[in-house]
Coordinates of C-alpha atoms and ligand atoms in Angstrom, one line a residue:
X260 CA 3.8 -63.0 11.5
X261 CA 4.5 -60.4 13.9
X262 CA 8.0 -58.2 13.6
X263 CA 8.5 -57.3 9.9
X264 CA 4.7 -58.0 8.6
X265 CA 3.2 -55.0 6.6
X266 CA -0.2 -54.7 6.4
X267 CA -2.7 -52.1 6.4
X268 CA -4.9 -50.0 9.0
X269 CA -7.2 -47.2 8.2
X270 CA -7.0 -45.1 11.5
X271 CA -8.2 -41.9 10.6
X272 CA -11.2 -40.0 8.8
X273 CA -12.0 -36.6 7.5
X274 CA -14.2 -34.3 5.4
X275 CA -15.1 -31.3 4.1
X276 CA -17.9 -29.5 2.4
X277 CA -18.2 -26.0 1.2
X278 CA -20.4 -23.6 2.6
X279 CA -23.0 -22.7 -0.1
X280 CA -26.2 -25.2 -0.5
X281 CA -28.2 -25.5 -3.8
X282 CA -31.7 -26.9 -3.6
X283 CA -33.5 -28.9 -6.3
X284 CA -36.0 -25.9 -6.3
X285 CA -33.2 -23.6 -6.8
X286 CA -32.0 -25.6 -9.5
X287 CA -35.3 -25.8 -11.0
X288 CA -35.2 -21.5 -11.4
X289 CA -31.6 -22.4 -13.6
X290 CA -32.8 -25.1 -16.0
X291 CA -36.5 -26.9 -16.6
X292 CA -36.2 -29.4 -14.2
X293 CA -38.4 -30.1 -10.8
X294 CA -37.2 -31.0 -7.0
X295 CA -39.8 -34.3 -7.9
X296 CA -37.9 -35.3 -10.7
X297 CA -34.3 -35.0 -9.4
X298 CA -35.2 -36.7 -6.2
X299 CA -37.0 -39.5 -7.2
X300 CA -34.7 -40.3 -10.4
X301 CA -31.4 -39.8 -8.0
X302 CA -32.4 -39.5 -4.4
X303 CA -30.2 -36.1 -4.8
X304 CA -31.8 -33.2 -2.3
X305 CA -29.7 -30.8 -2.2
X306 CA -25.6 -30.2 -3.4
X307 CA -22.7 -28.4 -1.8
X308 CA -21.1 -26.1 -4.4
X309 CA -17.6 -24.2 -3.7
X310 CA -18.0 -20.4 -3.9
X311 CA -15.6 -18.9 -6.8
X312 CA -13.0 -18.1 -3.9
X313 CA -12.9 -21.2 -2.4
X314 CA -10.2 -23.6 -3.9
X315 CA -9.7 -27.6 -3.8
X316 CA -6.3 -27.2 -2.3
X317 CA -8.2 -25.7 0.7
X318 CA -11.0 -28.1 0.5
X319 CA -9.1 -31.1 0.4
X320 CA -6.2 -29.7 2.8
X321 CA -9.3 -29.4 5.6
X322 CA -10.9 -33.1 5.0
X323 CA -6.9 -33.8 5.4
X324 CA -6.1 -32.5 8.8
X325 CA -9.4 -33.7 9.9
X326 CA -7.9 -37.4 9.2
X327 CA -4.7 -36.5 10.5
X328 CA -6.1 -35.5 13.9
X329 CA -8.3 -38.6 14.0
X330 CA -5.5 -40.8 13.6
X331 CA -3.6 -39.4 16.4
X332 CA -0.5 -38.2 14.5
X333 CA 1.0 -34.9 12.9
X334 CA 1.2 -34.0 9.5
X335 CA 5.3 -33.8 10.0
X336 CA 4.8 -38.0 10.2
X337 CA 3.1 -38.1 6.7
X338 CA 5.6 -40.1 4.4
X339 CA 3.1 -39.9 1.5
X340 CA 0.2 -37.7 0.3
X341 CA -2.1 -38.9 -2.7
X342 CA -4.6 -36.7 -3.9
X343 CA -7.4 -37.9 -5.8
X344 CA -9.4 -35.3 -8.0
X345 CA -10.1 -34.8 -11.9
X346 CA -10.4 -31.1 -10.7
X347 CA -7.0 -29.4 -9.6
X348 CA -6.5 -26.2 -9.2
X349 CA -3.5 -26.4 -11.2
X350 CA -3.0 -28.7 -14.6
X351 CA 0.0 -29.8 -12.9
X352 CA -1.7 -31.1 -9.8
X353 CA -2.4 -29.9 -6.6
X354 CA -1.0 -32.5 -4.2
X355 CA 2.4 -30.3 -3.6
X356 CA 0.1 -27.2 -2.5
X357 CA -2.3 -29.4 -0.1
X358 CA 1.3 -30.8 1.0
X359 CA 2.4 -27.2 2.3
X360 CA -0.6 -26.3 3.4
X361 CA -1.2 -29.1 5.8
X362 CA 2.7 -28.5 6.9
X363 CA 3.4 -32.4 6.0
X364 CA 6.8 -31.1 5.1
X365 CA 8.5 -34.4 5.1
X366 CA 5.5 -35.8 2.9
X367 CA 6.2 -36.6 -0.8
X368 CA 2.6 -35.7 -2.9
X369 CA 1.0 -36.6 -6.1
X370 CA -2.2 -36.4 -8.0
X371 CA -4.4 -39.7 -9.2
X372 CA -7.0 -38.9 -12.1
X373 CA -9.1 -41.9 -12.3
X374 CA -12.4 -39.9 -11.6
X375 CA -15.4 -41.1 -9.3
X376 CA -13.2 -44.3 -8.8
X377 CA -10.6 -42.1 -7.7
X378 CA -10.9 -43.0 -3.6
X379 CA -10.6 -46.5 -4.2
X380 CA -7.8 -46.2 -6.9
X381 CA -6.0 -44.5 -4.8
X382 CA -6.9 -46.6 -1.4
X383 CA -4.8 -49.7 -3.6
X384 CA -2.3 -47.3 -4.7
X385 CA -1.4 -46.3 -0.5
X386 CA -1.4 -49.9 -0.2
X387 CA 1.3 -50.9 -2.2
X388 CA 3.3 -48.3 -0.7
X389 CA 2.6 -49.7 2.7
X390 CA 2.9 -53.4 1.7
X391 CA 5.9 -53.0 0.4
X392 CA 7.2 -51.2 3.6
X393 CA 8.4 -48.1 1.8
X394 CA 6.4 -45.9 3.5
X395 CA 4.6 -46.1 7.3
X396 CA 1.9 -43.2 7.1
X397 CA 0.0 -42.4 3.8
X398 CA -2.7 -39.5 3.7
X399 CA -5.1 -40.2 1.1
X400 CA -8.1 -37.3 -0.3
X401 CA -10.3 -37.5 -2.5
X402 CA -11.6 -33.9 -3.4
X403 CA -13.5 -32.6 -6.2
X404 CA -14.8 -29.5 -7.4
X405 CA -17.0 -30.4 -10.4
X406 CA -19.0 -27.4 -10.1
X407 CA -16.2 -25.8 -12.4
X408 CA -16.8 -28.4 -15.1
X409 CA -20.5 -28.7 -15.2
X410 CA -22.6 -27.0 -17.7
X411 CA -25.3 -25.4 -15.8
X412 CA -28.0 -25.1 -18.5
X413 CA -27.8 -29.0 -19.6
X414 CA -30.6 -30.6 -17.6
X415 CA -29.2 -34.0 -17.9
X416 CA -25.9 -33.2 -16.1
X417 CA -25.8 -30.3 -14.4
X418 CA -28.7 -31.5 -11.7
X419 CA -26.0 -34.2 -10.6
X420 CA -22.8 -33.5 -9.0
X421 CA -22.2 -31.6 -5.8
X422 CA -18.5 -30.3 -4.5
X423 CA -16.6 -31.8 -1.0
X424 CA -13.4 -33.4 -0.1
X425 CA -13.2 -37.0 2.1
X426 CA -9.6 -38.3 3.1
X427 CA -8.3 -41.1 5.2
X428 CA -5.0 -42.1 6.6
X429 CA -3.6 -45.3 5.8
X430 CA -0.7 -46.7 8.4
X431 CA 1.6 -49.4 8.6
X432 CA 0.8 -52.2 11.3
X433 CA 2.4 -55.3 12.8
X434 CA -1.1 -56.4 13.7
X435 CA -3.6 -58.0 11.3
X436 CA -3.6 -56.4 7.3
X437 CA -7.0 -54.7 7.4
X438 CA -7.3 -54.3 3.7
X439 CA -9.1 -57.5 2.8
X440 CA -9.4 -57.4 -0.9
X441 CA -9.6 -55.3 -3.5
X442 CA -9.8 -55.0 -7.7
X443 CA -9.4 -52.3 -9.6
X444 CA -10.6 -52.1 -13.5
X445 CA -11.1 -49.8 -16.7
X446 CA -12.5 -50.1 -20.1
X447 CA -11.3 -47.0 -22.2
X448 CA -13.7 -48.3 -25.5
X449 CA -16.6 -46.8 -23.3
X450 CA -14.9 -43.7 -22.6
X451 CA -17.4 -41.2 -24.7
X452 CA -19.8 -42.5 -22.2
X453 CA -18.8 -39.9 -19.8
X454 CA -16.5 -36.9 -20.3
X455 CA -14.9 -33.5 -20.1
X456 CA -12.5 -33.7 -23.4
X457 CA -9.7 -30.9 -24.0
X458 CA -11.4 -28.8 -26.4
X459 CA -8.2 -27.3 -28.6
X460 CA -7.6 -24.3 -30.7
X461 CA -5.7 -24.4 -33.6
X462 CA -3.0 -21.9 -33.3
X463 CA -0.5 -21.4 -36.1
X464 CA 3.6 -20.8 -35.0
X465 CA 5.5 -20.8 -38.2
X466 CA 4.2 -21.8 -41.3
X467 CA 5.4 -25.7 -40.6
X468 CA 4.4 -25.9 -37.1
X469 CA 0.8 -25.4 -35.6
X470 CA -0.1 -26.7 -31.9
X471 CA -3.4 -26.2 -30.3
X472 CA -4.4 -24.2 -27.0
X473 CA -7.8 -24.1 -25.5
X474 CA -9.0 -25.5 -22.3
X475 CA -11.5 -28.7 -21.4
X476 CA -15.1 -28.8 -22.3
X477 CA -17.9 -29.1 -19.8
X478 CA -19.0 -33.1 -18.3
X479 CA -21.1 -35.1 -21.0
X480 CA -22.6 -37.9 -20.1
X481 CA -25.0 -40.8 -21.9
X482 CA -26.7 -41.3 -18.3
X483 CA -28.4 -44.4 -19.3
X484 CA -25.0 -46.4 -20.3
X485 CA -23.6 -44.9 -17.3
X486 CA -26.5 -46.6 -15.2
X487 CA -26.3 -49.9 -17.0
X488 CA -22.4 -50.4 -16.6
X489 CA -22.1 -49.2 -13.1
X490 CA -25.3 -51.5 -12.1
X491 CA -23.6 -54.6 -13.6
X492 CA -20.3 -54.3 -13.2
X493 CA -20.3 -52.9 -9.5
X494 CA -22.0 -55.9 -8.1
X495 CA -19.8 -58.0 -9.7
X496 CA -16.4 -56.3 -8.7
X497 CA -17.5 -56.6 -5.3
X498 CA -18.2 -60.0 -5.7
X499 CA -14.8 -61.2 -7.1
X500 CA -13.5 -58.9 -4.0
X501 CA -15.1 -60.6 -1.6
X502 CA -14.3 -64.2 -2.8
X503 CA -10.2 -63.5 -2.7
X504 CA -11.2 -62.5 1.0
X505 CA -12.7 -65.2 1.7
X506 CA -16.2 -63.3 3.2
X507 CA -19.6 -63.6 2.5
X508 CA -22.2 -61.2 1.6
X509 CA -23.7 -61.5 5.2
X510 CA -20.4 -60.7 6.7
X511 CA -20.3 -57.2 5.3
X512 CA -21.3 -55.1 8.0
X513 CA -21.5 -51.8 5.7
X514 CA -21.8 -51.1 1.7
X515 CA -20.2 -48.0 1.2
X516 CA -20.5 -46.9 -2.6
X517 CA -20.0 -44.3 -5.0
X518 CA -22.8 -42.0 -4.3
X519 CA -23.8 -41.3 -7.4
X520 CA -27.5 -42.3 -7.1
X521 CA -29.5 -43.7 -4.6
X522 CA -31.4 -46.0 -7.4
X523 CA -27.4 -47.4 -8.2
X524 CA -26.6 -47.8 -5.0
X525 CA -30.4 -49.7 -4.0
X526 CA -29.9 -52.0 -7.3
X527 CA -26.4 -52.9 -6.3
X528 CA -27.1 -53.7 -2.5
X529 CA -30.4 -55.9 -3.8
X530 CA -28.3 -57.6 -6.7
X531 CA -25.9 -58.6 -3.9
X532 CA -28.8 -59.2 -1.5
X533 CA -27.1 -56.3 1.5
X534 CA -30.5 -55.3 3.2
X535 CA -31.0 -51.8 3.0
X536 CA -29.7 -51.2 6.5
X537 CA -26.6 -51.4 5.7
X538 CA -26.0 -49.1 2.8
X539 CA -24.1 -45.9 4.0
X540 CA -25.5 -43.1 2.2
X541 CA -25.8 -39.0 1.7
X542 CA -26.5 -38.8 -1.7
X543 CA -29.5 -37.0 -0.9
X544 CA -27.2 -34.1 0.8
X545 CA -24.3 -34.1 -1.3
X546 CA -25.1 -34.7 -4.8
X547 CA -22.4 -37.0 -7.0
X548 CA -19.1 -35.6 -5.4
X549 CA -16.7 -37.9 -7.8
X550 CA -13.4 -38.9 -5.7
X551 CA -14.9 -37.4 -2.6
X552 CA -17.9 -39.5 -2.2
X553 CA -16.8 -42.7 -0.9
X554 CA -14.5 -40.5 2.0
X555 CA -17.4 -38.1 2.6
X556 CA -19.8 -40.9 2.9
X557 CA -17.2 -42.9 5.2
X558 CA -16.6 -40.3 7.7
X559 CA -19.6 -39.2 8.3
X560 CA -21.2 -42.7 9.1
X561 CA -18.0 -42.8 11.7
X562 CA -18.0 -39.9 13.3
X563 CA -22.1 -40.6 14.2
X564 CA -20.7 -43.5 15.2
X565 CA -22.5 -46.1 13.3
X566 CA -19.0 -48.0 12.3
X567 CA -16.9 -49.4 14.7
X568 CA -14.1 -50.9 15.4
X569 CA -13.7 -54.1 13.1
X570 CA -16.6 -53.5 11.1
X571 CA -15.9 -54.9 7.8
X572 CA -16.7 -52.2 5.6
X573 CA -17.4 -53.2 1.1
X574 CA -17.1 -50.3 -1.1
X575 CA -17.0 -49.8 -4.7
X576 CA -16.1 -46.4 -6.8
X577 CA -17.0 -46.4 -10.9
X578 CA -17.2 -43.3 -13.1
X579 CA -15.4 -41.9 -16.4
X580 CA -12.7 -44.0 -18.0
X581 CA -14.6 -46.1 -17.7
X582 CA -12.8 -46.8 -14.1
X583 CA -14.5 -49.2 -11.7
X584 CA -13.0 -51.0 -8.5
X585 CA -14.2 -52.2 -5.0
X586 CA -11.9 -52.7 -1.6
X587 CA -13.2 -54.6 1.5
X588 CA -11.8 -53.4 4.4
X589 CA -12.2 -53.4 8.5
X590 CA -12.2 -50.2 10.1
X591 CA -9.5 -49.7 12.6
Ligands
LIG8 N1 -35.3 -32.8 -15.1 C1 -36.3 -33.1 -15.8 N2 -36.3 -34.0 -16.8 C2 -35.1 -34.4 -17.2 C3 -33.9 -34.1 -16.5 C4 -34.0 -33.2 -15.4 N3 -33.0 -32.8 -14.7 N4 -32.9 -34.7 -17.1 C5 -33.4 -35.4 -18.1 N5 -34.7 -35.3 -18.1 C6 -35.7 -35.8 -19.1 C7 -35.0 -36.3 -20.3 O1 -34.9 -35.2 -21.3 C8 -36.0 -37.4 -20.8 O2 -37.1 -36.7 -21.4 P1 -37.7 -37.3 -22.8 O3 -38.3 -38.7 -22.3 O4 -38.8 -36.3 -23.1 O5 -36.6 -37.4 -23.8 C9 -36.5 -38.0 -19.5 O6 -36.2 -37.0 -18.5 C10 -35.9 -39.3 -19.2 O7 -34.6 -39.2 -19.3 P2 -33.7 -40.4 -19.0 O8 -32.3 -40.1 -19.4 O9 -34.3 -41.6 -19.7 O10 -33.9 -40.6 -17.5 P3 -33.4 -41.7 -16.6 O11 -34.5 -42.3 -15.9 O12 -32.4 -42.6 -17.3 O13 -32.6 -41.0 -15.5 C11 -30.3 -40.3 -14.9 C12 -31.5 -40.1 -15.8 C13 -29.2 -39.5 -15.3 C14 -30.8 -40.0 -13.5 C15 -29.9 -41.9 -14.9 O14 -29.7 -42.3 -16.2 C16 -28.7 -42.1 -14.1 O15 -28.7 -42.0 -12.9 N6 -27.6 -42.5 -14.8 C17 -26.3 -42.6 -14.1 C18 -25.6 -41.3 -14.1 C19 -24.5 -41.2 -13.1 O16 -24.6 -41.7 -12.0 N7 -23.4 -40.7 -13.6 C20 -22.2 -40.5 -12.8 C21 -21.5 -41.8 -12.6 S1 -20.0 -41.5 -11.8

């Protein structure tokens, strides 16, 4: 089907962290909590948080032209730009600002909130686009700054989530579609599972109309739910995935999931029998960095060079919403 055929290649990698570590024993100075505990509960070592002058826009613009670069092309050939984050800099977004920055000035841009699942939300949404053959070059990043939204005396949370930014580029080819498969799902009756609600104040206009202004409370979470649905629900996404593309488990040469916790992401590989080898993972460096994780994790196993070309590649993103989805595709 050569000429007019649309499919799918991801050429092109990128990441960035922020410069300040915390260490389990730091955090263990901040809230009753011990390096043994967090490690052998999460597999979490150590987080990357964003200083107070650092910003996601910047973040997010670096793992960008990282991806850019590796693709071979210049941000002025970026059709699209789709940012996914629950943690903009601005309630309107920050896709437009990352857009400048980069200098992707023919580049349209827009934010995707669909949280931890973001990556892989947003890998389907870059698809369509492509398929469809409205646009040729997509840059997609996945940045989050959940250091912001964390409350840093509740134990239960706050020993979790780490800061970073992962993006990809997505291009149109003639040759072979390299996005295999992919669902994407949500179950909003378990959304008080895990949240940061808008927390409003009443505020009084006239004595007919009252609104409400405030600003969003910190990231609660019932851990053990949150467990229990990603454990059962992520093996079986990736199963239905890999069925419409016509694989089997032994032909995925990497498992690249959410890195939320190393225990999730060993329960998931053994449920889908993956031998250990082939999980991609730096939990144990990052912390849970939402929409970034999946990138993060992805470029980094590339740039050591453990993927290569053609390597069929299963990952699967889950987190508030409840949002959970899994795309099998072969890197370039
Ligand atoms: N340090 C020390 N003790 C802690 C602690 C911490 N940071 N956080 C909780 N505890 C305590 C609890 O208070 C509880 O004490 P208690 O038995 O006296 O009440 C005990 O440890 C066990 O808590 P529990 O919640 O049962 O631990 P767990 O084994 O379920 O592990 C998580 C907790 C959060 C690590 C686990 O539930 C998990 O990974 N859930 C998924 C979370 C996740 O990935 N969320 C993001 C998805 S995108």
């Amino acid at each position: 089907m050569k000429g007019n055929y649309r499919g799918v290649a991801i050429t092109g990698s990128g990441g960035a962290k922020p410069s300040q570590v915390l260490q389990n024993q730091d955090l263990s100075q901040i809230v009753d909590t011990s390096d043994e505990w967090i490690r052998t509960r999460t597999g979490i070592r150590q987080r990357h948080l964003a200083k107070p002058s650092e910003s996601l826009s910047e973040l997010a613009a670096r793992a960008g032209k990282e991806a850019i670069a590796m693709a071979g092309i210049t941000p002025d050939q970026m059709d699209l730009i789709i940012l996914a984050t629950s943690t903009p800099d601005d309630l309107f977004g920050s896709g437009s600002k990352i857009q400048n920055l980069l200098g992707a000035n023919k580049a349209v841009a827009f934010d995707l909130t669909a949280a931890c699942s973001g990556f892989v939300f947003g890998l389907v949404t870059a698809s369509q686009f492509i398929r469809t053959g409205v646009y040729q070059n997509v840059l997609l990043i996945g940045a989050d700054i959940l250091s912001r939204w964390v409350d840093w005396s509740d134990r239960s949370t706050c020993v979790l989530f780490g800061d970073g930014a992962g993006a990809v580029v997505c291009q149109r080819t003639e040759e072979k579609d390299n996005l295999l498969g992919f669902e994407i799902c949500s179950d909003g009756s378990q959304n008080a599972c895990l949240n940061a609600p808008y927390c409003p104040t009443p505020a009084t206009l006239t004595s007919e109309v009252s609104v409400s202004k405030g600003t969003y409370e910190a990231i609660t979470m019932n851990g053990r739910e949150v467990y229990r649905f990603a454990v059962a629900k992520v093996p079986e996404v990736i199963e239905k995935v890999l069925f419409r593309a016509q694989l089997s488990v032994e032909q995925v040469d990497w498992l690249i999931l959410h890195q939320a916790n190393q225990r999730i992401m060993d329960a998931v590989a053994n449920r889908l029998t993956i031998p250990p080898e082939k999980i991609i993972s730096n939990v144990a460096s990052y912390g849970n960095t939402s929409a970034a994780s999946i990138p993060l994790a992805l470029n980094e196993a590339i740039r050591q060079g453990k993927i290569k070309s053609g390597d069929v590649i299963a990952t699967s993103g889950f987190g508030a919403g409840l949002t959970w989805g899994a795309a099998i595709f072969q890197w370039r």
